[in-house]
Coordinates of N, CA and C in Angstrom, one line a residue:
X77 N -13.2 19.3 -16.9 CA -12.1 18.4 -16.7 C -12.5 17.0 -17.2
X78 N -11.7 16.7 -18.0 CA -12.4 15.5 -18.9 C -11.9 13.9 -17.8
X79 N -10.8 14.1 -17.7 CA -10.3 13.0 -16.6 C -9.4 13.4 -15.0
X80 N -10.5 13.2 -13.9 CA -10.1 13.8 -12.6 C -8.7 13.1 -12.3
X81 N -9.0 11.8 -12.6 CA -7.9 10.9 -12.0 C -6.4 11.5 -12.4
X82 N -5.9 11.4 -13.4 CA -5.3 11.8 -14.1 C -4.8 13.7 -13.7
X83 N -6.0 14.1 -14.2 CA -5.5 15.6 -14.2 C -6.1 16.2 -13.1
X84 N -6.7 16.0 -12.0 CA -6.6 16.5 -10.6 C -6.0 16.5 -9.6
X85 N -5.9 16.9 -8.5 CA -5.0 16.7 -7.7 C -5.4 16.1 -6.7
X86 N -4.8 15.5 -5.2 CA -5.6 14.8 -4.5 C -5.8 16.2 -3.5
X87 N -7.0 15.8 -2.7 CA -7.6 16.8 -1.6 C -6.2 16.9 -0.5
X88 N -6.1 18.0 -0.3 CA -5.3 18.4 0.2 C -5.1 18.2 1.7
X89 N -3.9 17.6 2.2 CA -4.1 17.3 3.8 C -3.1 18.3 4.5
X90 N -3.7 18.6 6.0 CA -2.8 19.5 6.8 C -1.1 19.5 6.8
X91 N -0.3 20.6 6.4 CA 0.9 20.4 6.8 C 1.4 20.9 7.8
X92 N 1.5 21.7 8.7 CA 1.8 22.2 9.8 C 1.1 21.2 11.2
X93 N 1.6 19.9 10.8 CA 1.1 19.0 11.7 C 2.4 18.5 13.2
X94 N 1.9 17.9 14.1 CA 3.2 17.7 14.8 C 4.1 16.5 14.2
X95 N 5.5 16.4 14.3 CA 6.1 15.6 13.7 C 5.9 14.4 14.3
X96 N 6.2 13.3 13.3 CA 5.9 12.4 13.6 C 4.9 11.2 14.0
X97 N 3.7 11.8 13.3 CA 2.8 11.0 13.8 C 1.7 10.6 12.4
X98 N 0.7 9.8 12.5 CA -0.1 9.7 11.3 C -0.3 10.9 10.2
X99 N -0.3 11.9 10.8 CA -0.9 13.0 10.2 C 0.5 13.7 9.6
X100 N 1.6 13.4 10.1 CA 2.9 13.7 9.8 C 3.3 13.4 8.5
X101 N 2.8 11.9 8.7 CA 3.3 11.0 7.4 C 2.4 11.2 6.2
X102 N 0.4 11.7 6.2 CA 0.2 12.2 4.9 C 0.7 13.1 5.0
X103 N 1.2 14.4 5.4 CA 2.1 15.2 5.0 C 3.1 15.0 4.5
X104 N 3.5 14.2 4.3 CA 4.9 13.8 3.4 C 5.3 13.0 3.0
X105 N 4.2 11.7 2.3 CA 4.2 10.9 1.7 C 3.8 11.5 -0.1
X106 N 4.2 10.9 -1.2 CA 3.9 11.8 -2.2 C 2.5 11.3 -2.4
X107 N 1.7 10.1 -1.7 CA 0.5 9.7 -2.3 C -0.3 10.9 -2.1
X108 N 0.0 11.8 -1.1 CA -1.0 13.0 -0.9 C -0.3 14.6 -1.2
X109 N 0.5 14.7 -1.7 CA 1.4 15.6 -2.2 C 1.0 16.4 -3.2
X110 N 1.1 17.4 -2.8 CA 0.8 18.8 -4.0 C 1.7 18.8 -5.1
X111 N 1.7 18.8 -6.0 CA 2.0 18.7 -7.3 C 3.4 19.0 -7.7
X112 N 3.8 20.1 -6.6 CA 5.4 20.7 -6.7 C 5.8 19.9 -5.9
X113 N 5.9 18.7 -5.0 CA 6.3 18.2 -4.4 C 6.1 16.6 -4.5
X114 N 5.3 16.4 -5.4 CA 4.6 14.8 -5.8 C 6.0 14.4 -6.1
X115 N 7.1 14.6 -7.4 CA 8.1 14.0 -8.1 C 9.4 13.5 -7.0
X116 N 9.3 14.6 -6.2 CA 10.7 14.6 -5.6 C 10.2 13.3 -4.3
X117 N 9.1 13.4 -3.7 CA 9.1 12.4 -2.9 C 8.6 10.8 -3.6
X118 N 8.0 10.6 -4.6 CA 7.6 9.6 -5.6 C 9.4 8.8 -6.0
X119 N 9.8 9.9 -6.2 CA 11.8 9.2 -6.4 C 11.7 8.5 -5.3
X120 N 11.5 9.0 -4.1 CA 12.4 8.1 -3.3 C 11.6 6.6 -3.3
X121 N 10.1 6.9 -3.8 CA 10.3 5.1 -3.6 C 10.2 4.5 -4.4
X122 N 10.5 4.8 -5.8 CA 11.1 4.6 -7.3 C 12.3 3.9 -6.5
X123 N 13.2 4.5 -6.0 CA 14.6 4.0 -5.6 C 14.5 2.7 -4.5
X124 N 13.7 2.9 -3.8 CA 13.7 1.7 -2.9 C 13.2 0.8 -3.4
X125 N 12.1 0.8 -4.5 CA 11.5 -0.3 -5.5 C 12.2 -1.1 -6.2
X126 N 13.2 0.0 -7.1 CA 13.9 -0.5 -8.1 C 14.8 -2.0 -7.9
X127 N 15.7 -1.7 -6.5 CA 16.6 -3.4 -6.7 C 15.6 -4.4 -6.1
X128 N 14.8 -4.3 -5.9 CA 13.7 -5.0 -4.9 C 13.4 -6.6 -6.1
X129 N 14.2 -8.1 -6.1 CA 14.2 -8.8 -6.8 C 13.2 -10.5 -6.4
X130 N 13.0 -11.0 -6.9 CA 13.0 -12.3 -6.4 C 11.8 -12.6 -5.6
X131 N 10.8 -11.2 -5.5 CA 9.6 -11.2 -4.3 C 8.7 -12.0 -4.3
X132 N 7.9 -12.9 -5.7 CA 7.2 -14.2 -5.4 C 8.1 -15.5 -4.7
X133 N 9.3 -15.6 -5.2 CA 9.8 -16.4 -4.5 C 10.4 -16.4 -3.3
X134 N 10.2 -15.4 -2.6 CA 10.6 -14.4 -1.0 C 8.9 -14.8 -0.2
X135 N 7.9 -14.6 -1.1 CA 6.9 -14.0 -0.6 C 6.1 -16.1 -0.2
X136 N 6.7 -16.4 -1.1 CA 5.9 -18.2 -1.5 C 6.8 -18.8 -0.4
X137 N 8.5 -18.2 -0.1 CA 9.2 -19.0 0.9 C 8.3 -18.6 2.8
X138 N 8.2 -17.7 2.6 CA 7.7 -17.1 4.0 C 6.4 -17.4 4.2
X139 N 5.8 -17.5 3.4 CA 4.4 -18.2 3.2 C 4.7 -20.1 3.7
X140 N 5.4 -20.4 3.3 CA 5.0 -22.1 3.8 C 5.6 -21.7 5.4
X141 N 6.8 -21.0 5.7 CA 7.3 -21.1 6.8 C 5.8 -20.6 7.8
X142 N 5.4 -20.2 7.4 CA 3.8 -19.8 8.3 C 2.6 -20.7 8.0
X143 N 2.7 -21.4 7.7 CA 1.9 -22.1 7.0 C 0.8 -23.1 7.9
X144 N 1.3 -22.8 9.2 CA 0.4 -23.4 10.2 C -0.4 -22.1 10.9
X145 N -0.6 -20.9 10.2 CA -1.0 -19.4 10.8 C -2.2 -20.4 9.8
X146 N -3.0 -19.0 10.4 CA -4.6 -19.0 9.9 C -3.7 -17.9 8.3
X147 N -4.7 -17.8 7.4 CA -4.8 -17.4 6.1 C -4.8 -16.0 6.4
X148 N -5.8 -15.0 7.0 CA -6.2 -13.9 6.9 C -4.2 -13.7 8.3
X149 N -4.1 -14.1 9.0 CA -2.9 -13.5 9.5 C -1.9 -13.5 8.4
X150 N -1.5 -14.6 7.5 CA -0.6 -14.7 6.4 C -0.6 -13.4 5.5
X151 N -2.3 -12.9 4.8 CA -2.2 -12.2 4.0 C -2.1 -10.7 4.6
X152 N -2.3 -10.2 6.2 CA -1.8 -8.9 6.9 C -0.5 -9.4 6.6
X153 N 0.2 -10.7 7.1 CA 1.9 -10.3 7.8 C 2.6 -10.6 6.2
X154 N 2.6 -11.4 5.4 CA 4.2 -11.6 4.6 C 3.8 -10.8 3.6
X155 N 3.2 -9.9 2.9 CA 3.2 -8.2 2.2 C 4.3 -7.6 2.5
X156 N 4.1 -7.2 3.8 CA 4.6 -6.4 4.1 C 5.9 -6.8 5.2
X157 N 6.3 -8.1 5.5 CA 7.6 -8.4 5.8 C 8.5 -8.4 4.9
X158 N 8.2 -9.2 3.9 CA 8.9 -9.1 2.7 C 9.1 -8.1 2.1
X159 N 8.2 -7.1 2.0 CA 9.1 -5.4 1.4 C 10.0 -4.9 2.7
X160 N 9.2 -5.0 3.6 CA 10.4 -4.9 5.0 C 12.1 -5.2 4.6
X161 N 12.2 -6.5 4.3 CA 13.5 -7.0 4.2 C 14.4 -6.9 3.5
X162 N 13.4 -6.3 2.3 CA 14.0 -5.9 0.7 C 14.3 -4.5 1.2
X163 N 14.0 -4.0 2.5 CA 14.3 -2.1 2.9 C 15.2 -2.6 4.3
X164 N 15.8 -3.8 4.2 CA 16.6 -4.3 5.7 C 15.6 -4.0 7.0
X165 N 14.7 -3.8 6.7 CA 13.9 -3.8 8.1 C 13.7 -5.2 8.4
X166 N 13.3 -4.5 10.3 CA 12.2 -6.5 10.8 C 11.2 -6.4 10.2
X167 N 10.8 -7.4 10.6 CA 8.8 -7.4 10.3 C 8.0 -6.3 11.5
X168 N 7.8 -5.4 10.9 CA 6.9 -4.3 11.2 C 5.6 -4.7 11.0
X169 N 5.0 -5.9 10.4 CA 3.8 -5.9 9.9 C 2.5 -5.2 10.7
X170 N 2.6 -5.6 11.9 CA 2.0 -5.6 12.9 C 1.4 -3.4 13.4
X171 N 2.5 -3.1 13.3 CA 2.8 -1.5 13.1 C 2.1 -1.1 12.0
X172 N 2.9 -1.2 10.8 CA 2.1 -0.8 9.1 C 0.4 -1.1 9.2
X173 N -0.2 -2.3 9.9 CA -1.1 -2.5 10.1 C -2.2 -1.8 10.7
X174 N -1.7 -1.3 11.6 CA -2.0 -0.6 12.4 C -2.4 1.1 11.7
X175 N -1.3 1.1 11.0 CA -1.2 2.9 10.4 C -2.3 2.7 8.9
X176 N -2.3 1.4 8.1 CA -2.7 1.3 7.0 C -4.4 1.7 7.6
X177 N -4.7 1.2 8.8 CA -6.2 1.2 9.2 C -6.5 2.6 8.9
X178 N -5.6 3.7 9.3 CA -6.0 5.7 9.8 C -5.5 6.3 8.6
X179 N -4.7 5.6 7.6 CA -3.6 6.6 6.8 C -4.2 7.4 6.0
X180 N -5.6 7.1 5.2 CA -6.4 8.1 4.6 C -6.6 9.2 5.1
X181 N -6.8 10.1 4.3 CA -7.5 11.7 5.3 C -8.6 11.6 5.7
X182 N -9.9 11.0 5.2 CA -11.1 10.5 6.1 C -11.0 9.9 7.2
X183 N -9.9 9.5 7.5 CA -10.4 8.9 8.7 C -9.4 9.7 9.5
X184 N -9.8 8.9 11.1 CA -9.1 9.7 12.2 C -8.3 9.0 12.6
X185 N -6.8 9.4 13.3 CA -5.9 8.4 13.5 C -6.1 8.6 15.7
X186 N -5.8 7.1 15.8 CA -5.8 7.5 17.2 C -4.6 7.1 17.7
X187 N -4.4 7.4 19.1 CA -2.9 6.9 19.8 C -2.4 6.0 19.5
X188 N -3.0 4.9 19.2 CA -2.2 3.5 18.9 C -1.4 3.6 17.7
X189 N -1.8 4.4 16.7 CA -1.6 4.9 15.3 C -0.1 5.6 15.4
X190 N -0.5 6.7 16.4 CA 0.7 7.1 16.6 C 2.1 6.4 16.9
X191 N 2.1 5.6 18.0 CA 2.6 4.9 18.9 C 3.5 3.7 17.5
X192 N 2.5 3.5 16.8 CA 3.1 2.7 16.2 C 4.0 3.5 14.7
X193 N 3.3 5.1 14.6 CA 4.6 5.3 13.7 C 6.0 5.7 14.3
X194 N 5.6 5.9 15.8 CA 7.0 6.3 16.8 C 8.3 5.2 16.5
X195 N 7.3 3.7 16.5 CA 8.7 2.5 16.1 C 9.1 2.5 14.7
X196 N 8.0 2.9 13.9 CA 8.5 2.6 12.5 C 9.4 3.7 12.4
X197 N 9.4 4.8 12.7 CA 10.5 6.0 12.2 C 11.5 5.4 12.8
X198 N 12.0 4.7 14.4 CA 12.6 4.4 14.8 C 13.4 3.3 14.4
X199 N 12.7 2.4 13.5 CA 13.4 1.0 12.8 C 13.9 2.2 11.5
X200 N 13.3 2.4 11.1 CA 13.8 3.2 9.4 C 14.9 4.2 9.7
X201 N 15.7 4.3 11.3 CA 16.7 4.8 11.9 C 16.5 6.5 12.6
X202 N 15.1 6.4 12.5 CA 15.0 7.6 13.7 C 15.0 9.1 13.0
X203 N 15.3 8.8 11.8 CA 15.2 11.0 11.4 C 13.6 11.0 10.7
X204 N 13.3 12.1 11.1 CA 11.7 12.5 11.0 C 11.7 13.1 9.5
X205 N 11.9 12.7 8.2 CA 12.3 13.2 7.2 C 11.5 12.8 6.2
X206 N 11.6 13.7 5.2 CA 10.6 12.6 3.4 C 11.2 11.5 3.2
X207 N 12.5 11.0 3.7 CA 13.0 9.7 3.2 C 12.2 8.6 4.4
X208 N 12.4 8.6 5.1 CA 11.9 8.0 6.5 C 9.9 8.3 5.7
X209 N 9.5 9.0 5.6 CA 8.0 8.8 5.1 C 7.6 7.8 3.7
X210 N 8.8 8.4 3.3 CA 8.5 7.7 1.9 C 8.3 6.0 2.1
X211 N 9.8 5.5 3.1 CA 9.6 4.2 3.0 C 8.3 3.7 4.0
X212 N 7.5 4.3 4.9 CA 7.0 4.1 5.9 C 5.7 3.6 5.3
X213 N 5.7 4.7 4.2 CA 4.4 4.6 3.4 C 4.3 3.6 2.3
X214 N 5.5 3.2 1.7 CA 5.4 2.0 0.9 C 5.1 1.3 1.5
X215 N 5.5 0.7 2.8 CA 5.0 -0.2 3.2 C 3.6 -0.2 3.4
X216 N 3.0 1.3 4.2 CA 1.3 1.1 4.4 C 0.5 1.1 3.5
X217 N 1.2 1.5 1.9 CA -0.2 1.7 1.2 C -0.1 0.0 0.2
X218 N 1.1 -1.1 0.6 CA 1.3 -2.4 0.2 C 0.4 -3.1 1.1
X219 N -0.1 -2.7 2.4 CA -0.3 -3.5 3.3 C -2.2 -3.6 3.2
X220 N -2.7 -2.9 3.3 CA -4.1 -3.1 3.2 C -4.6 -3.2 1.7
X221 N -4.1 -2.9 0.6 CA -5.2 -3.4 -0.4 C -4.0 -4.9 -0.8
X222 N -3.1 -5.0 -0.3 CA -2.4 -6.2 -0.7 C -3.1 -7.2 0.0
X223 N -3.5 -7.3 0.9 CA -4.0 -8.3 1.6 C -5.7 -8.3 1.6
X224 N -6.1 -7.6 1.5 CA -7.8 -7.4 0.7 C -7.4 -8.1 -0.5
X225 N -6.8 -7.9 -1.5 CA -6.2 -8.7 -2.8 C -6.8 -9.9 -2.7
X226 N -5.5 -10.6 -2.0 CA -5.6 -12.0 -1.0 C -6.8 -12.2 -0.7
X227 N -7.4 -11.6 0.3 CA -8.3 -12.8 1.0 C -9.8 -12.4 -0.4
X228 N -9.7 -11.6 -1.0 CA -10.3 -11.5 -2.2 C -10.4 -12.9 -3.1
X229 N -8.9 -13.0 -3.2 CA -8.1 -14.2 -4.6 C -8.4 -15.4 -3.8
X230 N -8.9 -15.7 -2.4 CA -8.9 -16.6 -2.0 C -10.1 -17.4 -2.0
X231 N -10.9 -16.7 -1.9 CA -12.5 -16.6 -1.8 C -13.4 -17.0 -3.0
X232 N -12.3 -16.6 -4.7 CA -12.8 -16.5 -5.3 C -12.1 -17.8 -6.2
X233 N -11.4 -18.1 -5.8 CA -10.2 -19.2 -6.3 C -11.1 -20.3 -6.8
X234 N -11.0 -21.1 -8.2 CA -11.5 -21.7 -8.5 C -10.7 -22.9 -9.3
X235 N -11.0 -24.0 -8.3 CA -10.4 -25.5 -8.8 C -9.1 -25.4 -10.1
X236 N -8.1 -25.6 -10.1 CA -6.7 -25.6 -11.5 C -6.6 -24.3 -11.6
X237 N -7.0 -23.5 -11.1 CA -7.2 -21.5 -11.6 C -5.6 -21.6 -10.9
X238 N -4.8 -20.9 -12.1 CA -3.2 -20.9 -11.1 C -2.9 -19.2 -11.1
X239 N -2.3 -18.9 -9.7 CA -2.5 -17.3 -9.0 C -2.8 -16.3 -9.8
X240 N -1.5 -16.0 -11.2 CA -1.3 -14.9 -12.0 C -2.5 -15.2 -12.6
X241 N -3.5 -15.4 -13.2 CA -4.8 -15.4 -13.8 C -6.1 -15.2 -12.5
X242 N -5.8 -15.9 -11.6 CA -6.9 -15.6 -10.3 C -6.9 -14.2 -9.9
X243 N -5.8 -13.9 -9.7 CA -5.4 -12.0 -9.6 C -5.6 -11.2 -10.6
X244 N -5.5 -11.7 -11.7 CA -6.2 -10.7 -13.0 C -7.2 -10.5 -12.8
X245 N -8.2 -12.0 -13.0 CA -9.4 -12.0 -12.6 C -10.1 -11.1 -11.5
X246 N -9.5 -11.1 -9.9 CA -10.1 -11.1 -9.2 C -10.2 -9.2 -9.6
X247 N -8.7 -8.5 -9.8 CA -8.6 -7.1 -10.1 C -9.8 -6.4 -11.0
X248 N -9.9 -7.6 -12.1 CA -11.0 -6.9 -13.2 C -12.4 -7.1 -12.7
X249 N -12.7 -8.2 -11.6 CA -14.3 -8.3 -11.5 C -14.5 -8.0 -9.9
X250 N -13.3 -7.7 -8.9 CA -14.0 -7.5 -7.5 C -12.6 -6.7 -6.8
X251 N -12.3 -5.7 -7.4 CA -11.0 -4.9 -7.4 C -10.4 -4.3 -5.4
X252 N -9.9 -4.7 -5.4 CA -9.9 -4.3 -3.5 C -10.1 -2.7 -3.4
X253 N -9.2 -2.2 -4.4 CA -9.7 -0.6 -4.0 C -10.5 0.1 -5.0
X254 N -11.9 0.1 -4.8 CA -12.8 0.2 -5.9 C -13.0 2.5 -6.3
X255 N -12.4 2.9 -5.4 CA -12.5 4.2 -5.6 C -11.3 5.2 -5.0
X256 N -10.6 6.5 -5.7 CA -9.9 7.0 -4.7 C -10.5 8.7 -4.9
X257 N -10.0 9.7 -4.2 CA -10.3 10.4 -3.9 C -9.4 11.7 -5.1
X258 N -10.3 12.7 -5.5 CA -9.7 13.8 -6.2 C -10.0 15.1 -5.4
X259 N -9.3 16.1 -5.8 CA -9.9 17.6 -5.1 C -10.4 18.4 -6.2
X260 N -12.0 18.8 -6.9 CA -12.3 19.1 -8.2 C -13.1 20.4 -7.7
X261 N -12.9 21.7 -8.0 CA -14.3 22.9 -7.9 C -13.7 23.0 -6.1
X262 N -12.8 22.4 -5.5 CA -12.6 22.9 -4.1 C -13.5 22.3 -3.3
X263 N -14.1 20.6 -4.0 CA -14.7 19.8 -3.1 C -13.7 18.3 -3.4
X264 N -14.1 17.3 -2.5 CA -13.5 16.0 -2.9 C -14.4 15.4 -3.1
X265 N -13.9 14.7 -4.7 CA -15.0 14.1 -5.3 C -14.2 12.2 -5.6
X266 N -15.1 11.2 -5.7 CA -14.8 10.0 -5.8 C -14.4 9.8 -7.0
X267 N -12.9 9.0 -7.5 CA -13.3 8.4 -8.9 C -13.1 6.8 -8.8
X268 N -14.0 6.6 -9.7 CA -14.3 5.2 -10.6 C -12.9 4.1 -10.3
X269 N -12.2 3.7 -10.3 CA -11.1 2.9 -10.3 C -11.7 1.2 -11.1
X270 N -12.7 1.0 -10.9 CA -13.1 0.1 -11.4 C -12.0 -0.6 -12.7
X271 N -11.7 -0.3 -13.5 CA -11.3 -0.1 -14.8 C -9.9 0.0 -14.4
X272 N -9.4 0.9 -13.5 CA -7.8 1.2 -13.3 C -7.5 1.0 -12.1
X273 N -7.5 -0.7 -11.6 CA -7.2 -0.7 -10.2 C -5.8 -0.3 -9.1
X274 N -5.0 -0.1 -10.5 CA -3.6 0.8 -9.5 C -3.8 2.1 -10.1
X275 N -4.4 2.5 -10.0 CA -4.8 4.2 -10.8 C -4.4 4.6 -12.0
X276 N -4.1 5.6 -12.2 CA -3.3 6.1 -13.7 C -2.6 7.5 -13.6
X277 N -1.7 8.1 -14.6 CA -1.4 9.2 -14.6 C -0.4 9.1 -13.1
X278 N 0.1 10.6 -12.9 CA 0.8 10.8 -11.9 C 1.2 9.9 -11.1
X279 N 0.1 9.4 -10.0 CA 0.1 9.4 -8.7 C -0.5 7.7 -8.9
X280 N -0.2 7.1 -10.1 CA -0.5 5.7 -10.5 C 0.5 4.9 -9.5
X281 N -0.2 3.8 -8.5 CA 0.8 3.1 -8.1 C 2.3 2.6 -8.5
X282 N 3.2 3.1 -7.9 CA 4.6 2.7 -8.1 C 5.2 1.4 -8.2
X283 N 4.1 0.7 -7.2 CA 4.5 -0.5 -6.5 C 3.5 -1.9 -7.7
X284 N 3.4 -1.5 -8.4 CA 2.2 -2.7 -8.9 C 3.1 -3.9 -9.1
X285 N 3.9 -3.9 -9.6 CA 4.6 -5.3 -10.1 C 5.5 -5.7 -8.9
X286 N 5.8 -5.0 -8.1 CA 5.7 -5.7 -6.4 C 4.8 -6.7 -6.2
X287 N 3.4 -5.4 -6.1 CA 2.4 -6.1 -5.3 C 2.3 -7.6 -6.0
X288 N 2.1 -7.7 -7.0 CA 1.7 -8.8 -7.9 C 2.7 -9.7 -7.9
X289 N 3.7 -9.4 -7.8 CA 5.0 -10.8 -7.6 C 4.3 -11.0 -6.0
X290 N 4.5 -10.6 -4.8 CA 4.4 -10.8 -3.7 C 3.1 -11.4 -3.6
X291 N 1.9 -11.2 -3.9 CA 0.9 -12.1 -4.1 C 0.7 -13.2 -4.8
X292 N 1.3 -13.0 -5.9 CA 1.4 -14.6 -6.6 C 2.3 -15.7 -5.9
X293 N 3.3 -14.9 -5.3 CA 4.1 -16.1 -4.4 C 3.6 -16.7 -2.8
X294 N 2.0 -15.9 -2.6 CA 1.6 -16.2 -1.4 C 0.1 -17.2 -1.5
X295 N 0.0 -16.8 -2.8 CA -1.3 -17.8 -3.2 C -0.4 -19.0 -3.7
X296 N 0.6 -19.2 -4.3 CA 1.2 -20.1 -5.2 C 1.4 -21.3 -4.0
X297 N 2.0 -20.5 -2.8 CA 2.2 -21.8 -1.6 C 0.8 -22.0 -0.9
X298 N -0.4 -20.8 -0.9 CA -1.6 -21.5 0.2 C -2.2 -22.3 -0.4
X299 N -2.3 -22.3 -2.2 CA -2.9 -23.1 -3.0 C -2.5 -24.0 -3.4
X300 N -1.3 -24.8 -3.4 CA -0.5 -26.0 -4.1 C -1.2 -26.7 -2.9

């Protein structure tokens, strides 16, 4: 296999899980989806993406209105309020946060995890469905490397450096998600991302030009 990223699939996570809970949602999010089922759930958040307009200057407005918060609470909460709002939700940040910490299959999700996807299915109107996962998940997989981003871009920010060049930079030399996982020979093996920090092929982030309007509009206000 010449390229895993690309032409492997991801390790495979349990699906006969109980509804509703961490484990529920990698079951039916397409980021972890078997191949006959990657397209149909990847639509739905192509569709919620699509009218989503104006988000540096959504993300730079909500950014000054906090602007007396400490920095590292800015870059967990306005990510992921702001896609909130663009999907008519509240600010969930605090929830997504919560789920972004367990949502991989290496790790373990605990009650609090749960508890907190119990509200979010409940704000996204309560049906236990691939539509209800789909948006759950846009939000959690915006919420932690979007804000590693950030406090990344912050760290590294250097005197007249203006955002959209600081975030190029910071992507090409200190990338927040430096590896993701493939299923290769019936083990899980790491690839490289270095080079492709929203991945490539299939299962290539949907959300990139989100993420990157919403962060240029949150550096644009902590840095003026």
């Amino acid at each position: 296999m010449e390229n895993p990223l690309i032409e492997a699939p991801v390790p495979p996570v349990p699906r006969d899980v109980e509804p509703g809970g961490v484990r529920w949602l990698r079951a039916n999010v397409a980021r972890f989806s078997r191949p006959e089922d990657h397209s149909r759930r990847r639509a739905f958040v192509l569709a919620d993406l699509a009218p989503m307009g104006s988000l540096r200057d959504k993300a730079f407005a909500l950014t000054r209105e906090l602007r007396h918060e400490t920095a590292d609470r800015i870059v967990w909460t306005v990510p992921v309020a702001v896609l909130a709002a663009e999907l008519d939700l509240p600010d969930v940040s605090r929830d997504v946060a919560t789920v972004s910490a367990c949502y991989h299959p290496h790790t373990e999700p605990g009650g609090d995890a749960d508890e907190a996807m119990v509200r979010l299915i409940e704000v996204c109107g309560g049906d236990v469905d691939e539509r209800t996962a789909a948006r759950i998940g846009l939000l959690v997989q915006a919420c932690d490397a979007t804000a590693k981003l950030l406090t990344k871009a912050l760290t590294a920010h250097r005197p007249g450096e203006e955002a959209a060049s600081l975030l190029d930079r910071v992507l090409r030399e200190d990338p927040p998600v430096r590896v993701t996982r493939r299923w290769v020979g019936g083990e899980v093996v790491e690839v490289d991302l270095s080079d492709r920090p929203f991945g490539a092929g299939p299962k290539r982030c949907p959300g990139q030009a989100q993420a990157l309007a919403v962060a240029t509009g949150i550096l644009d206000a902590l840095l003026c």
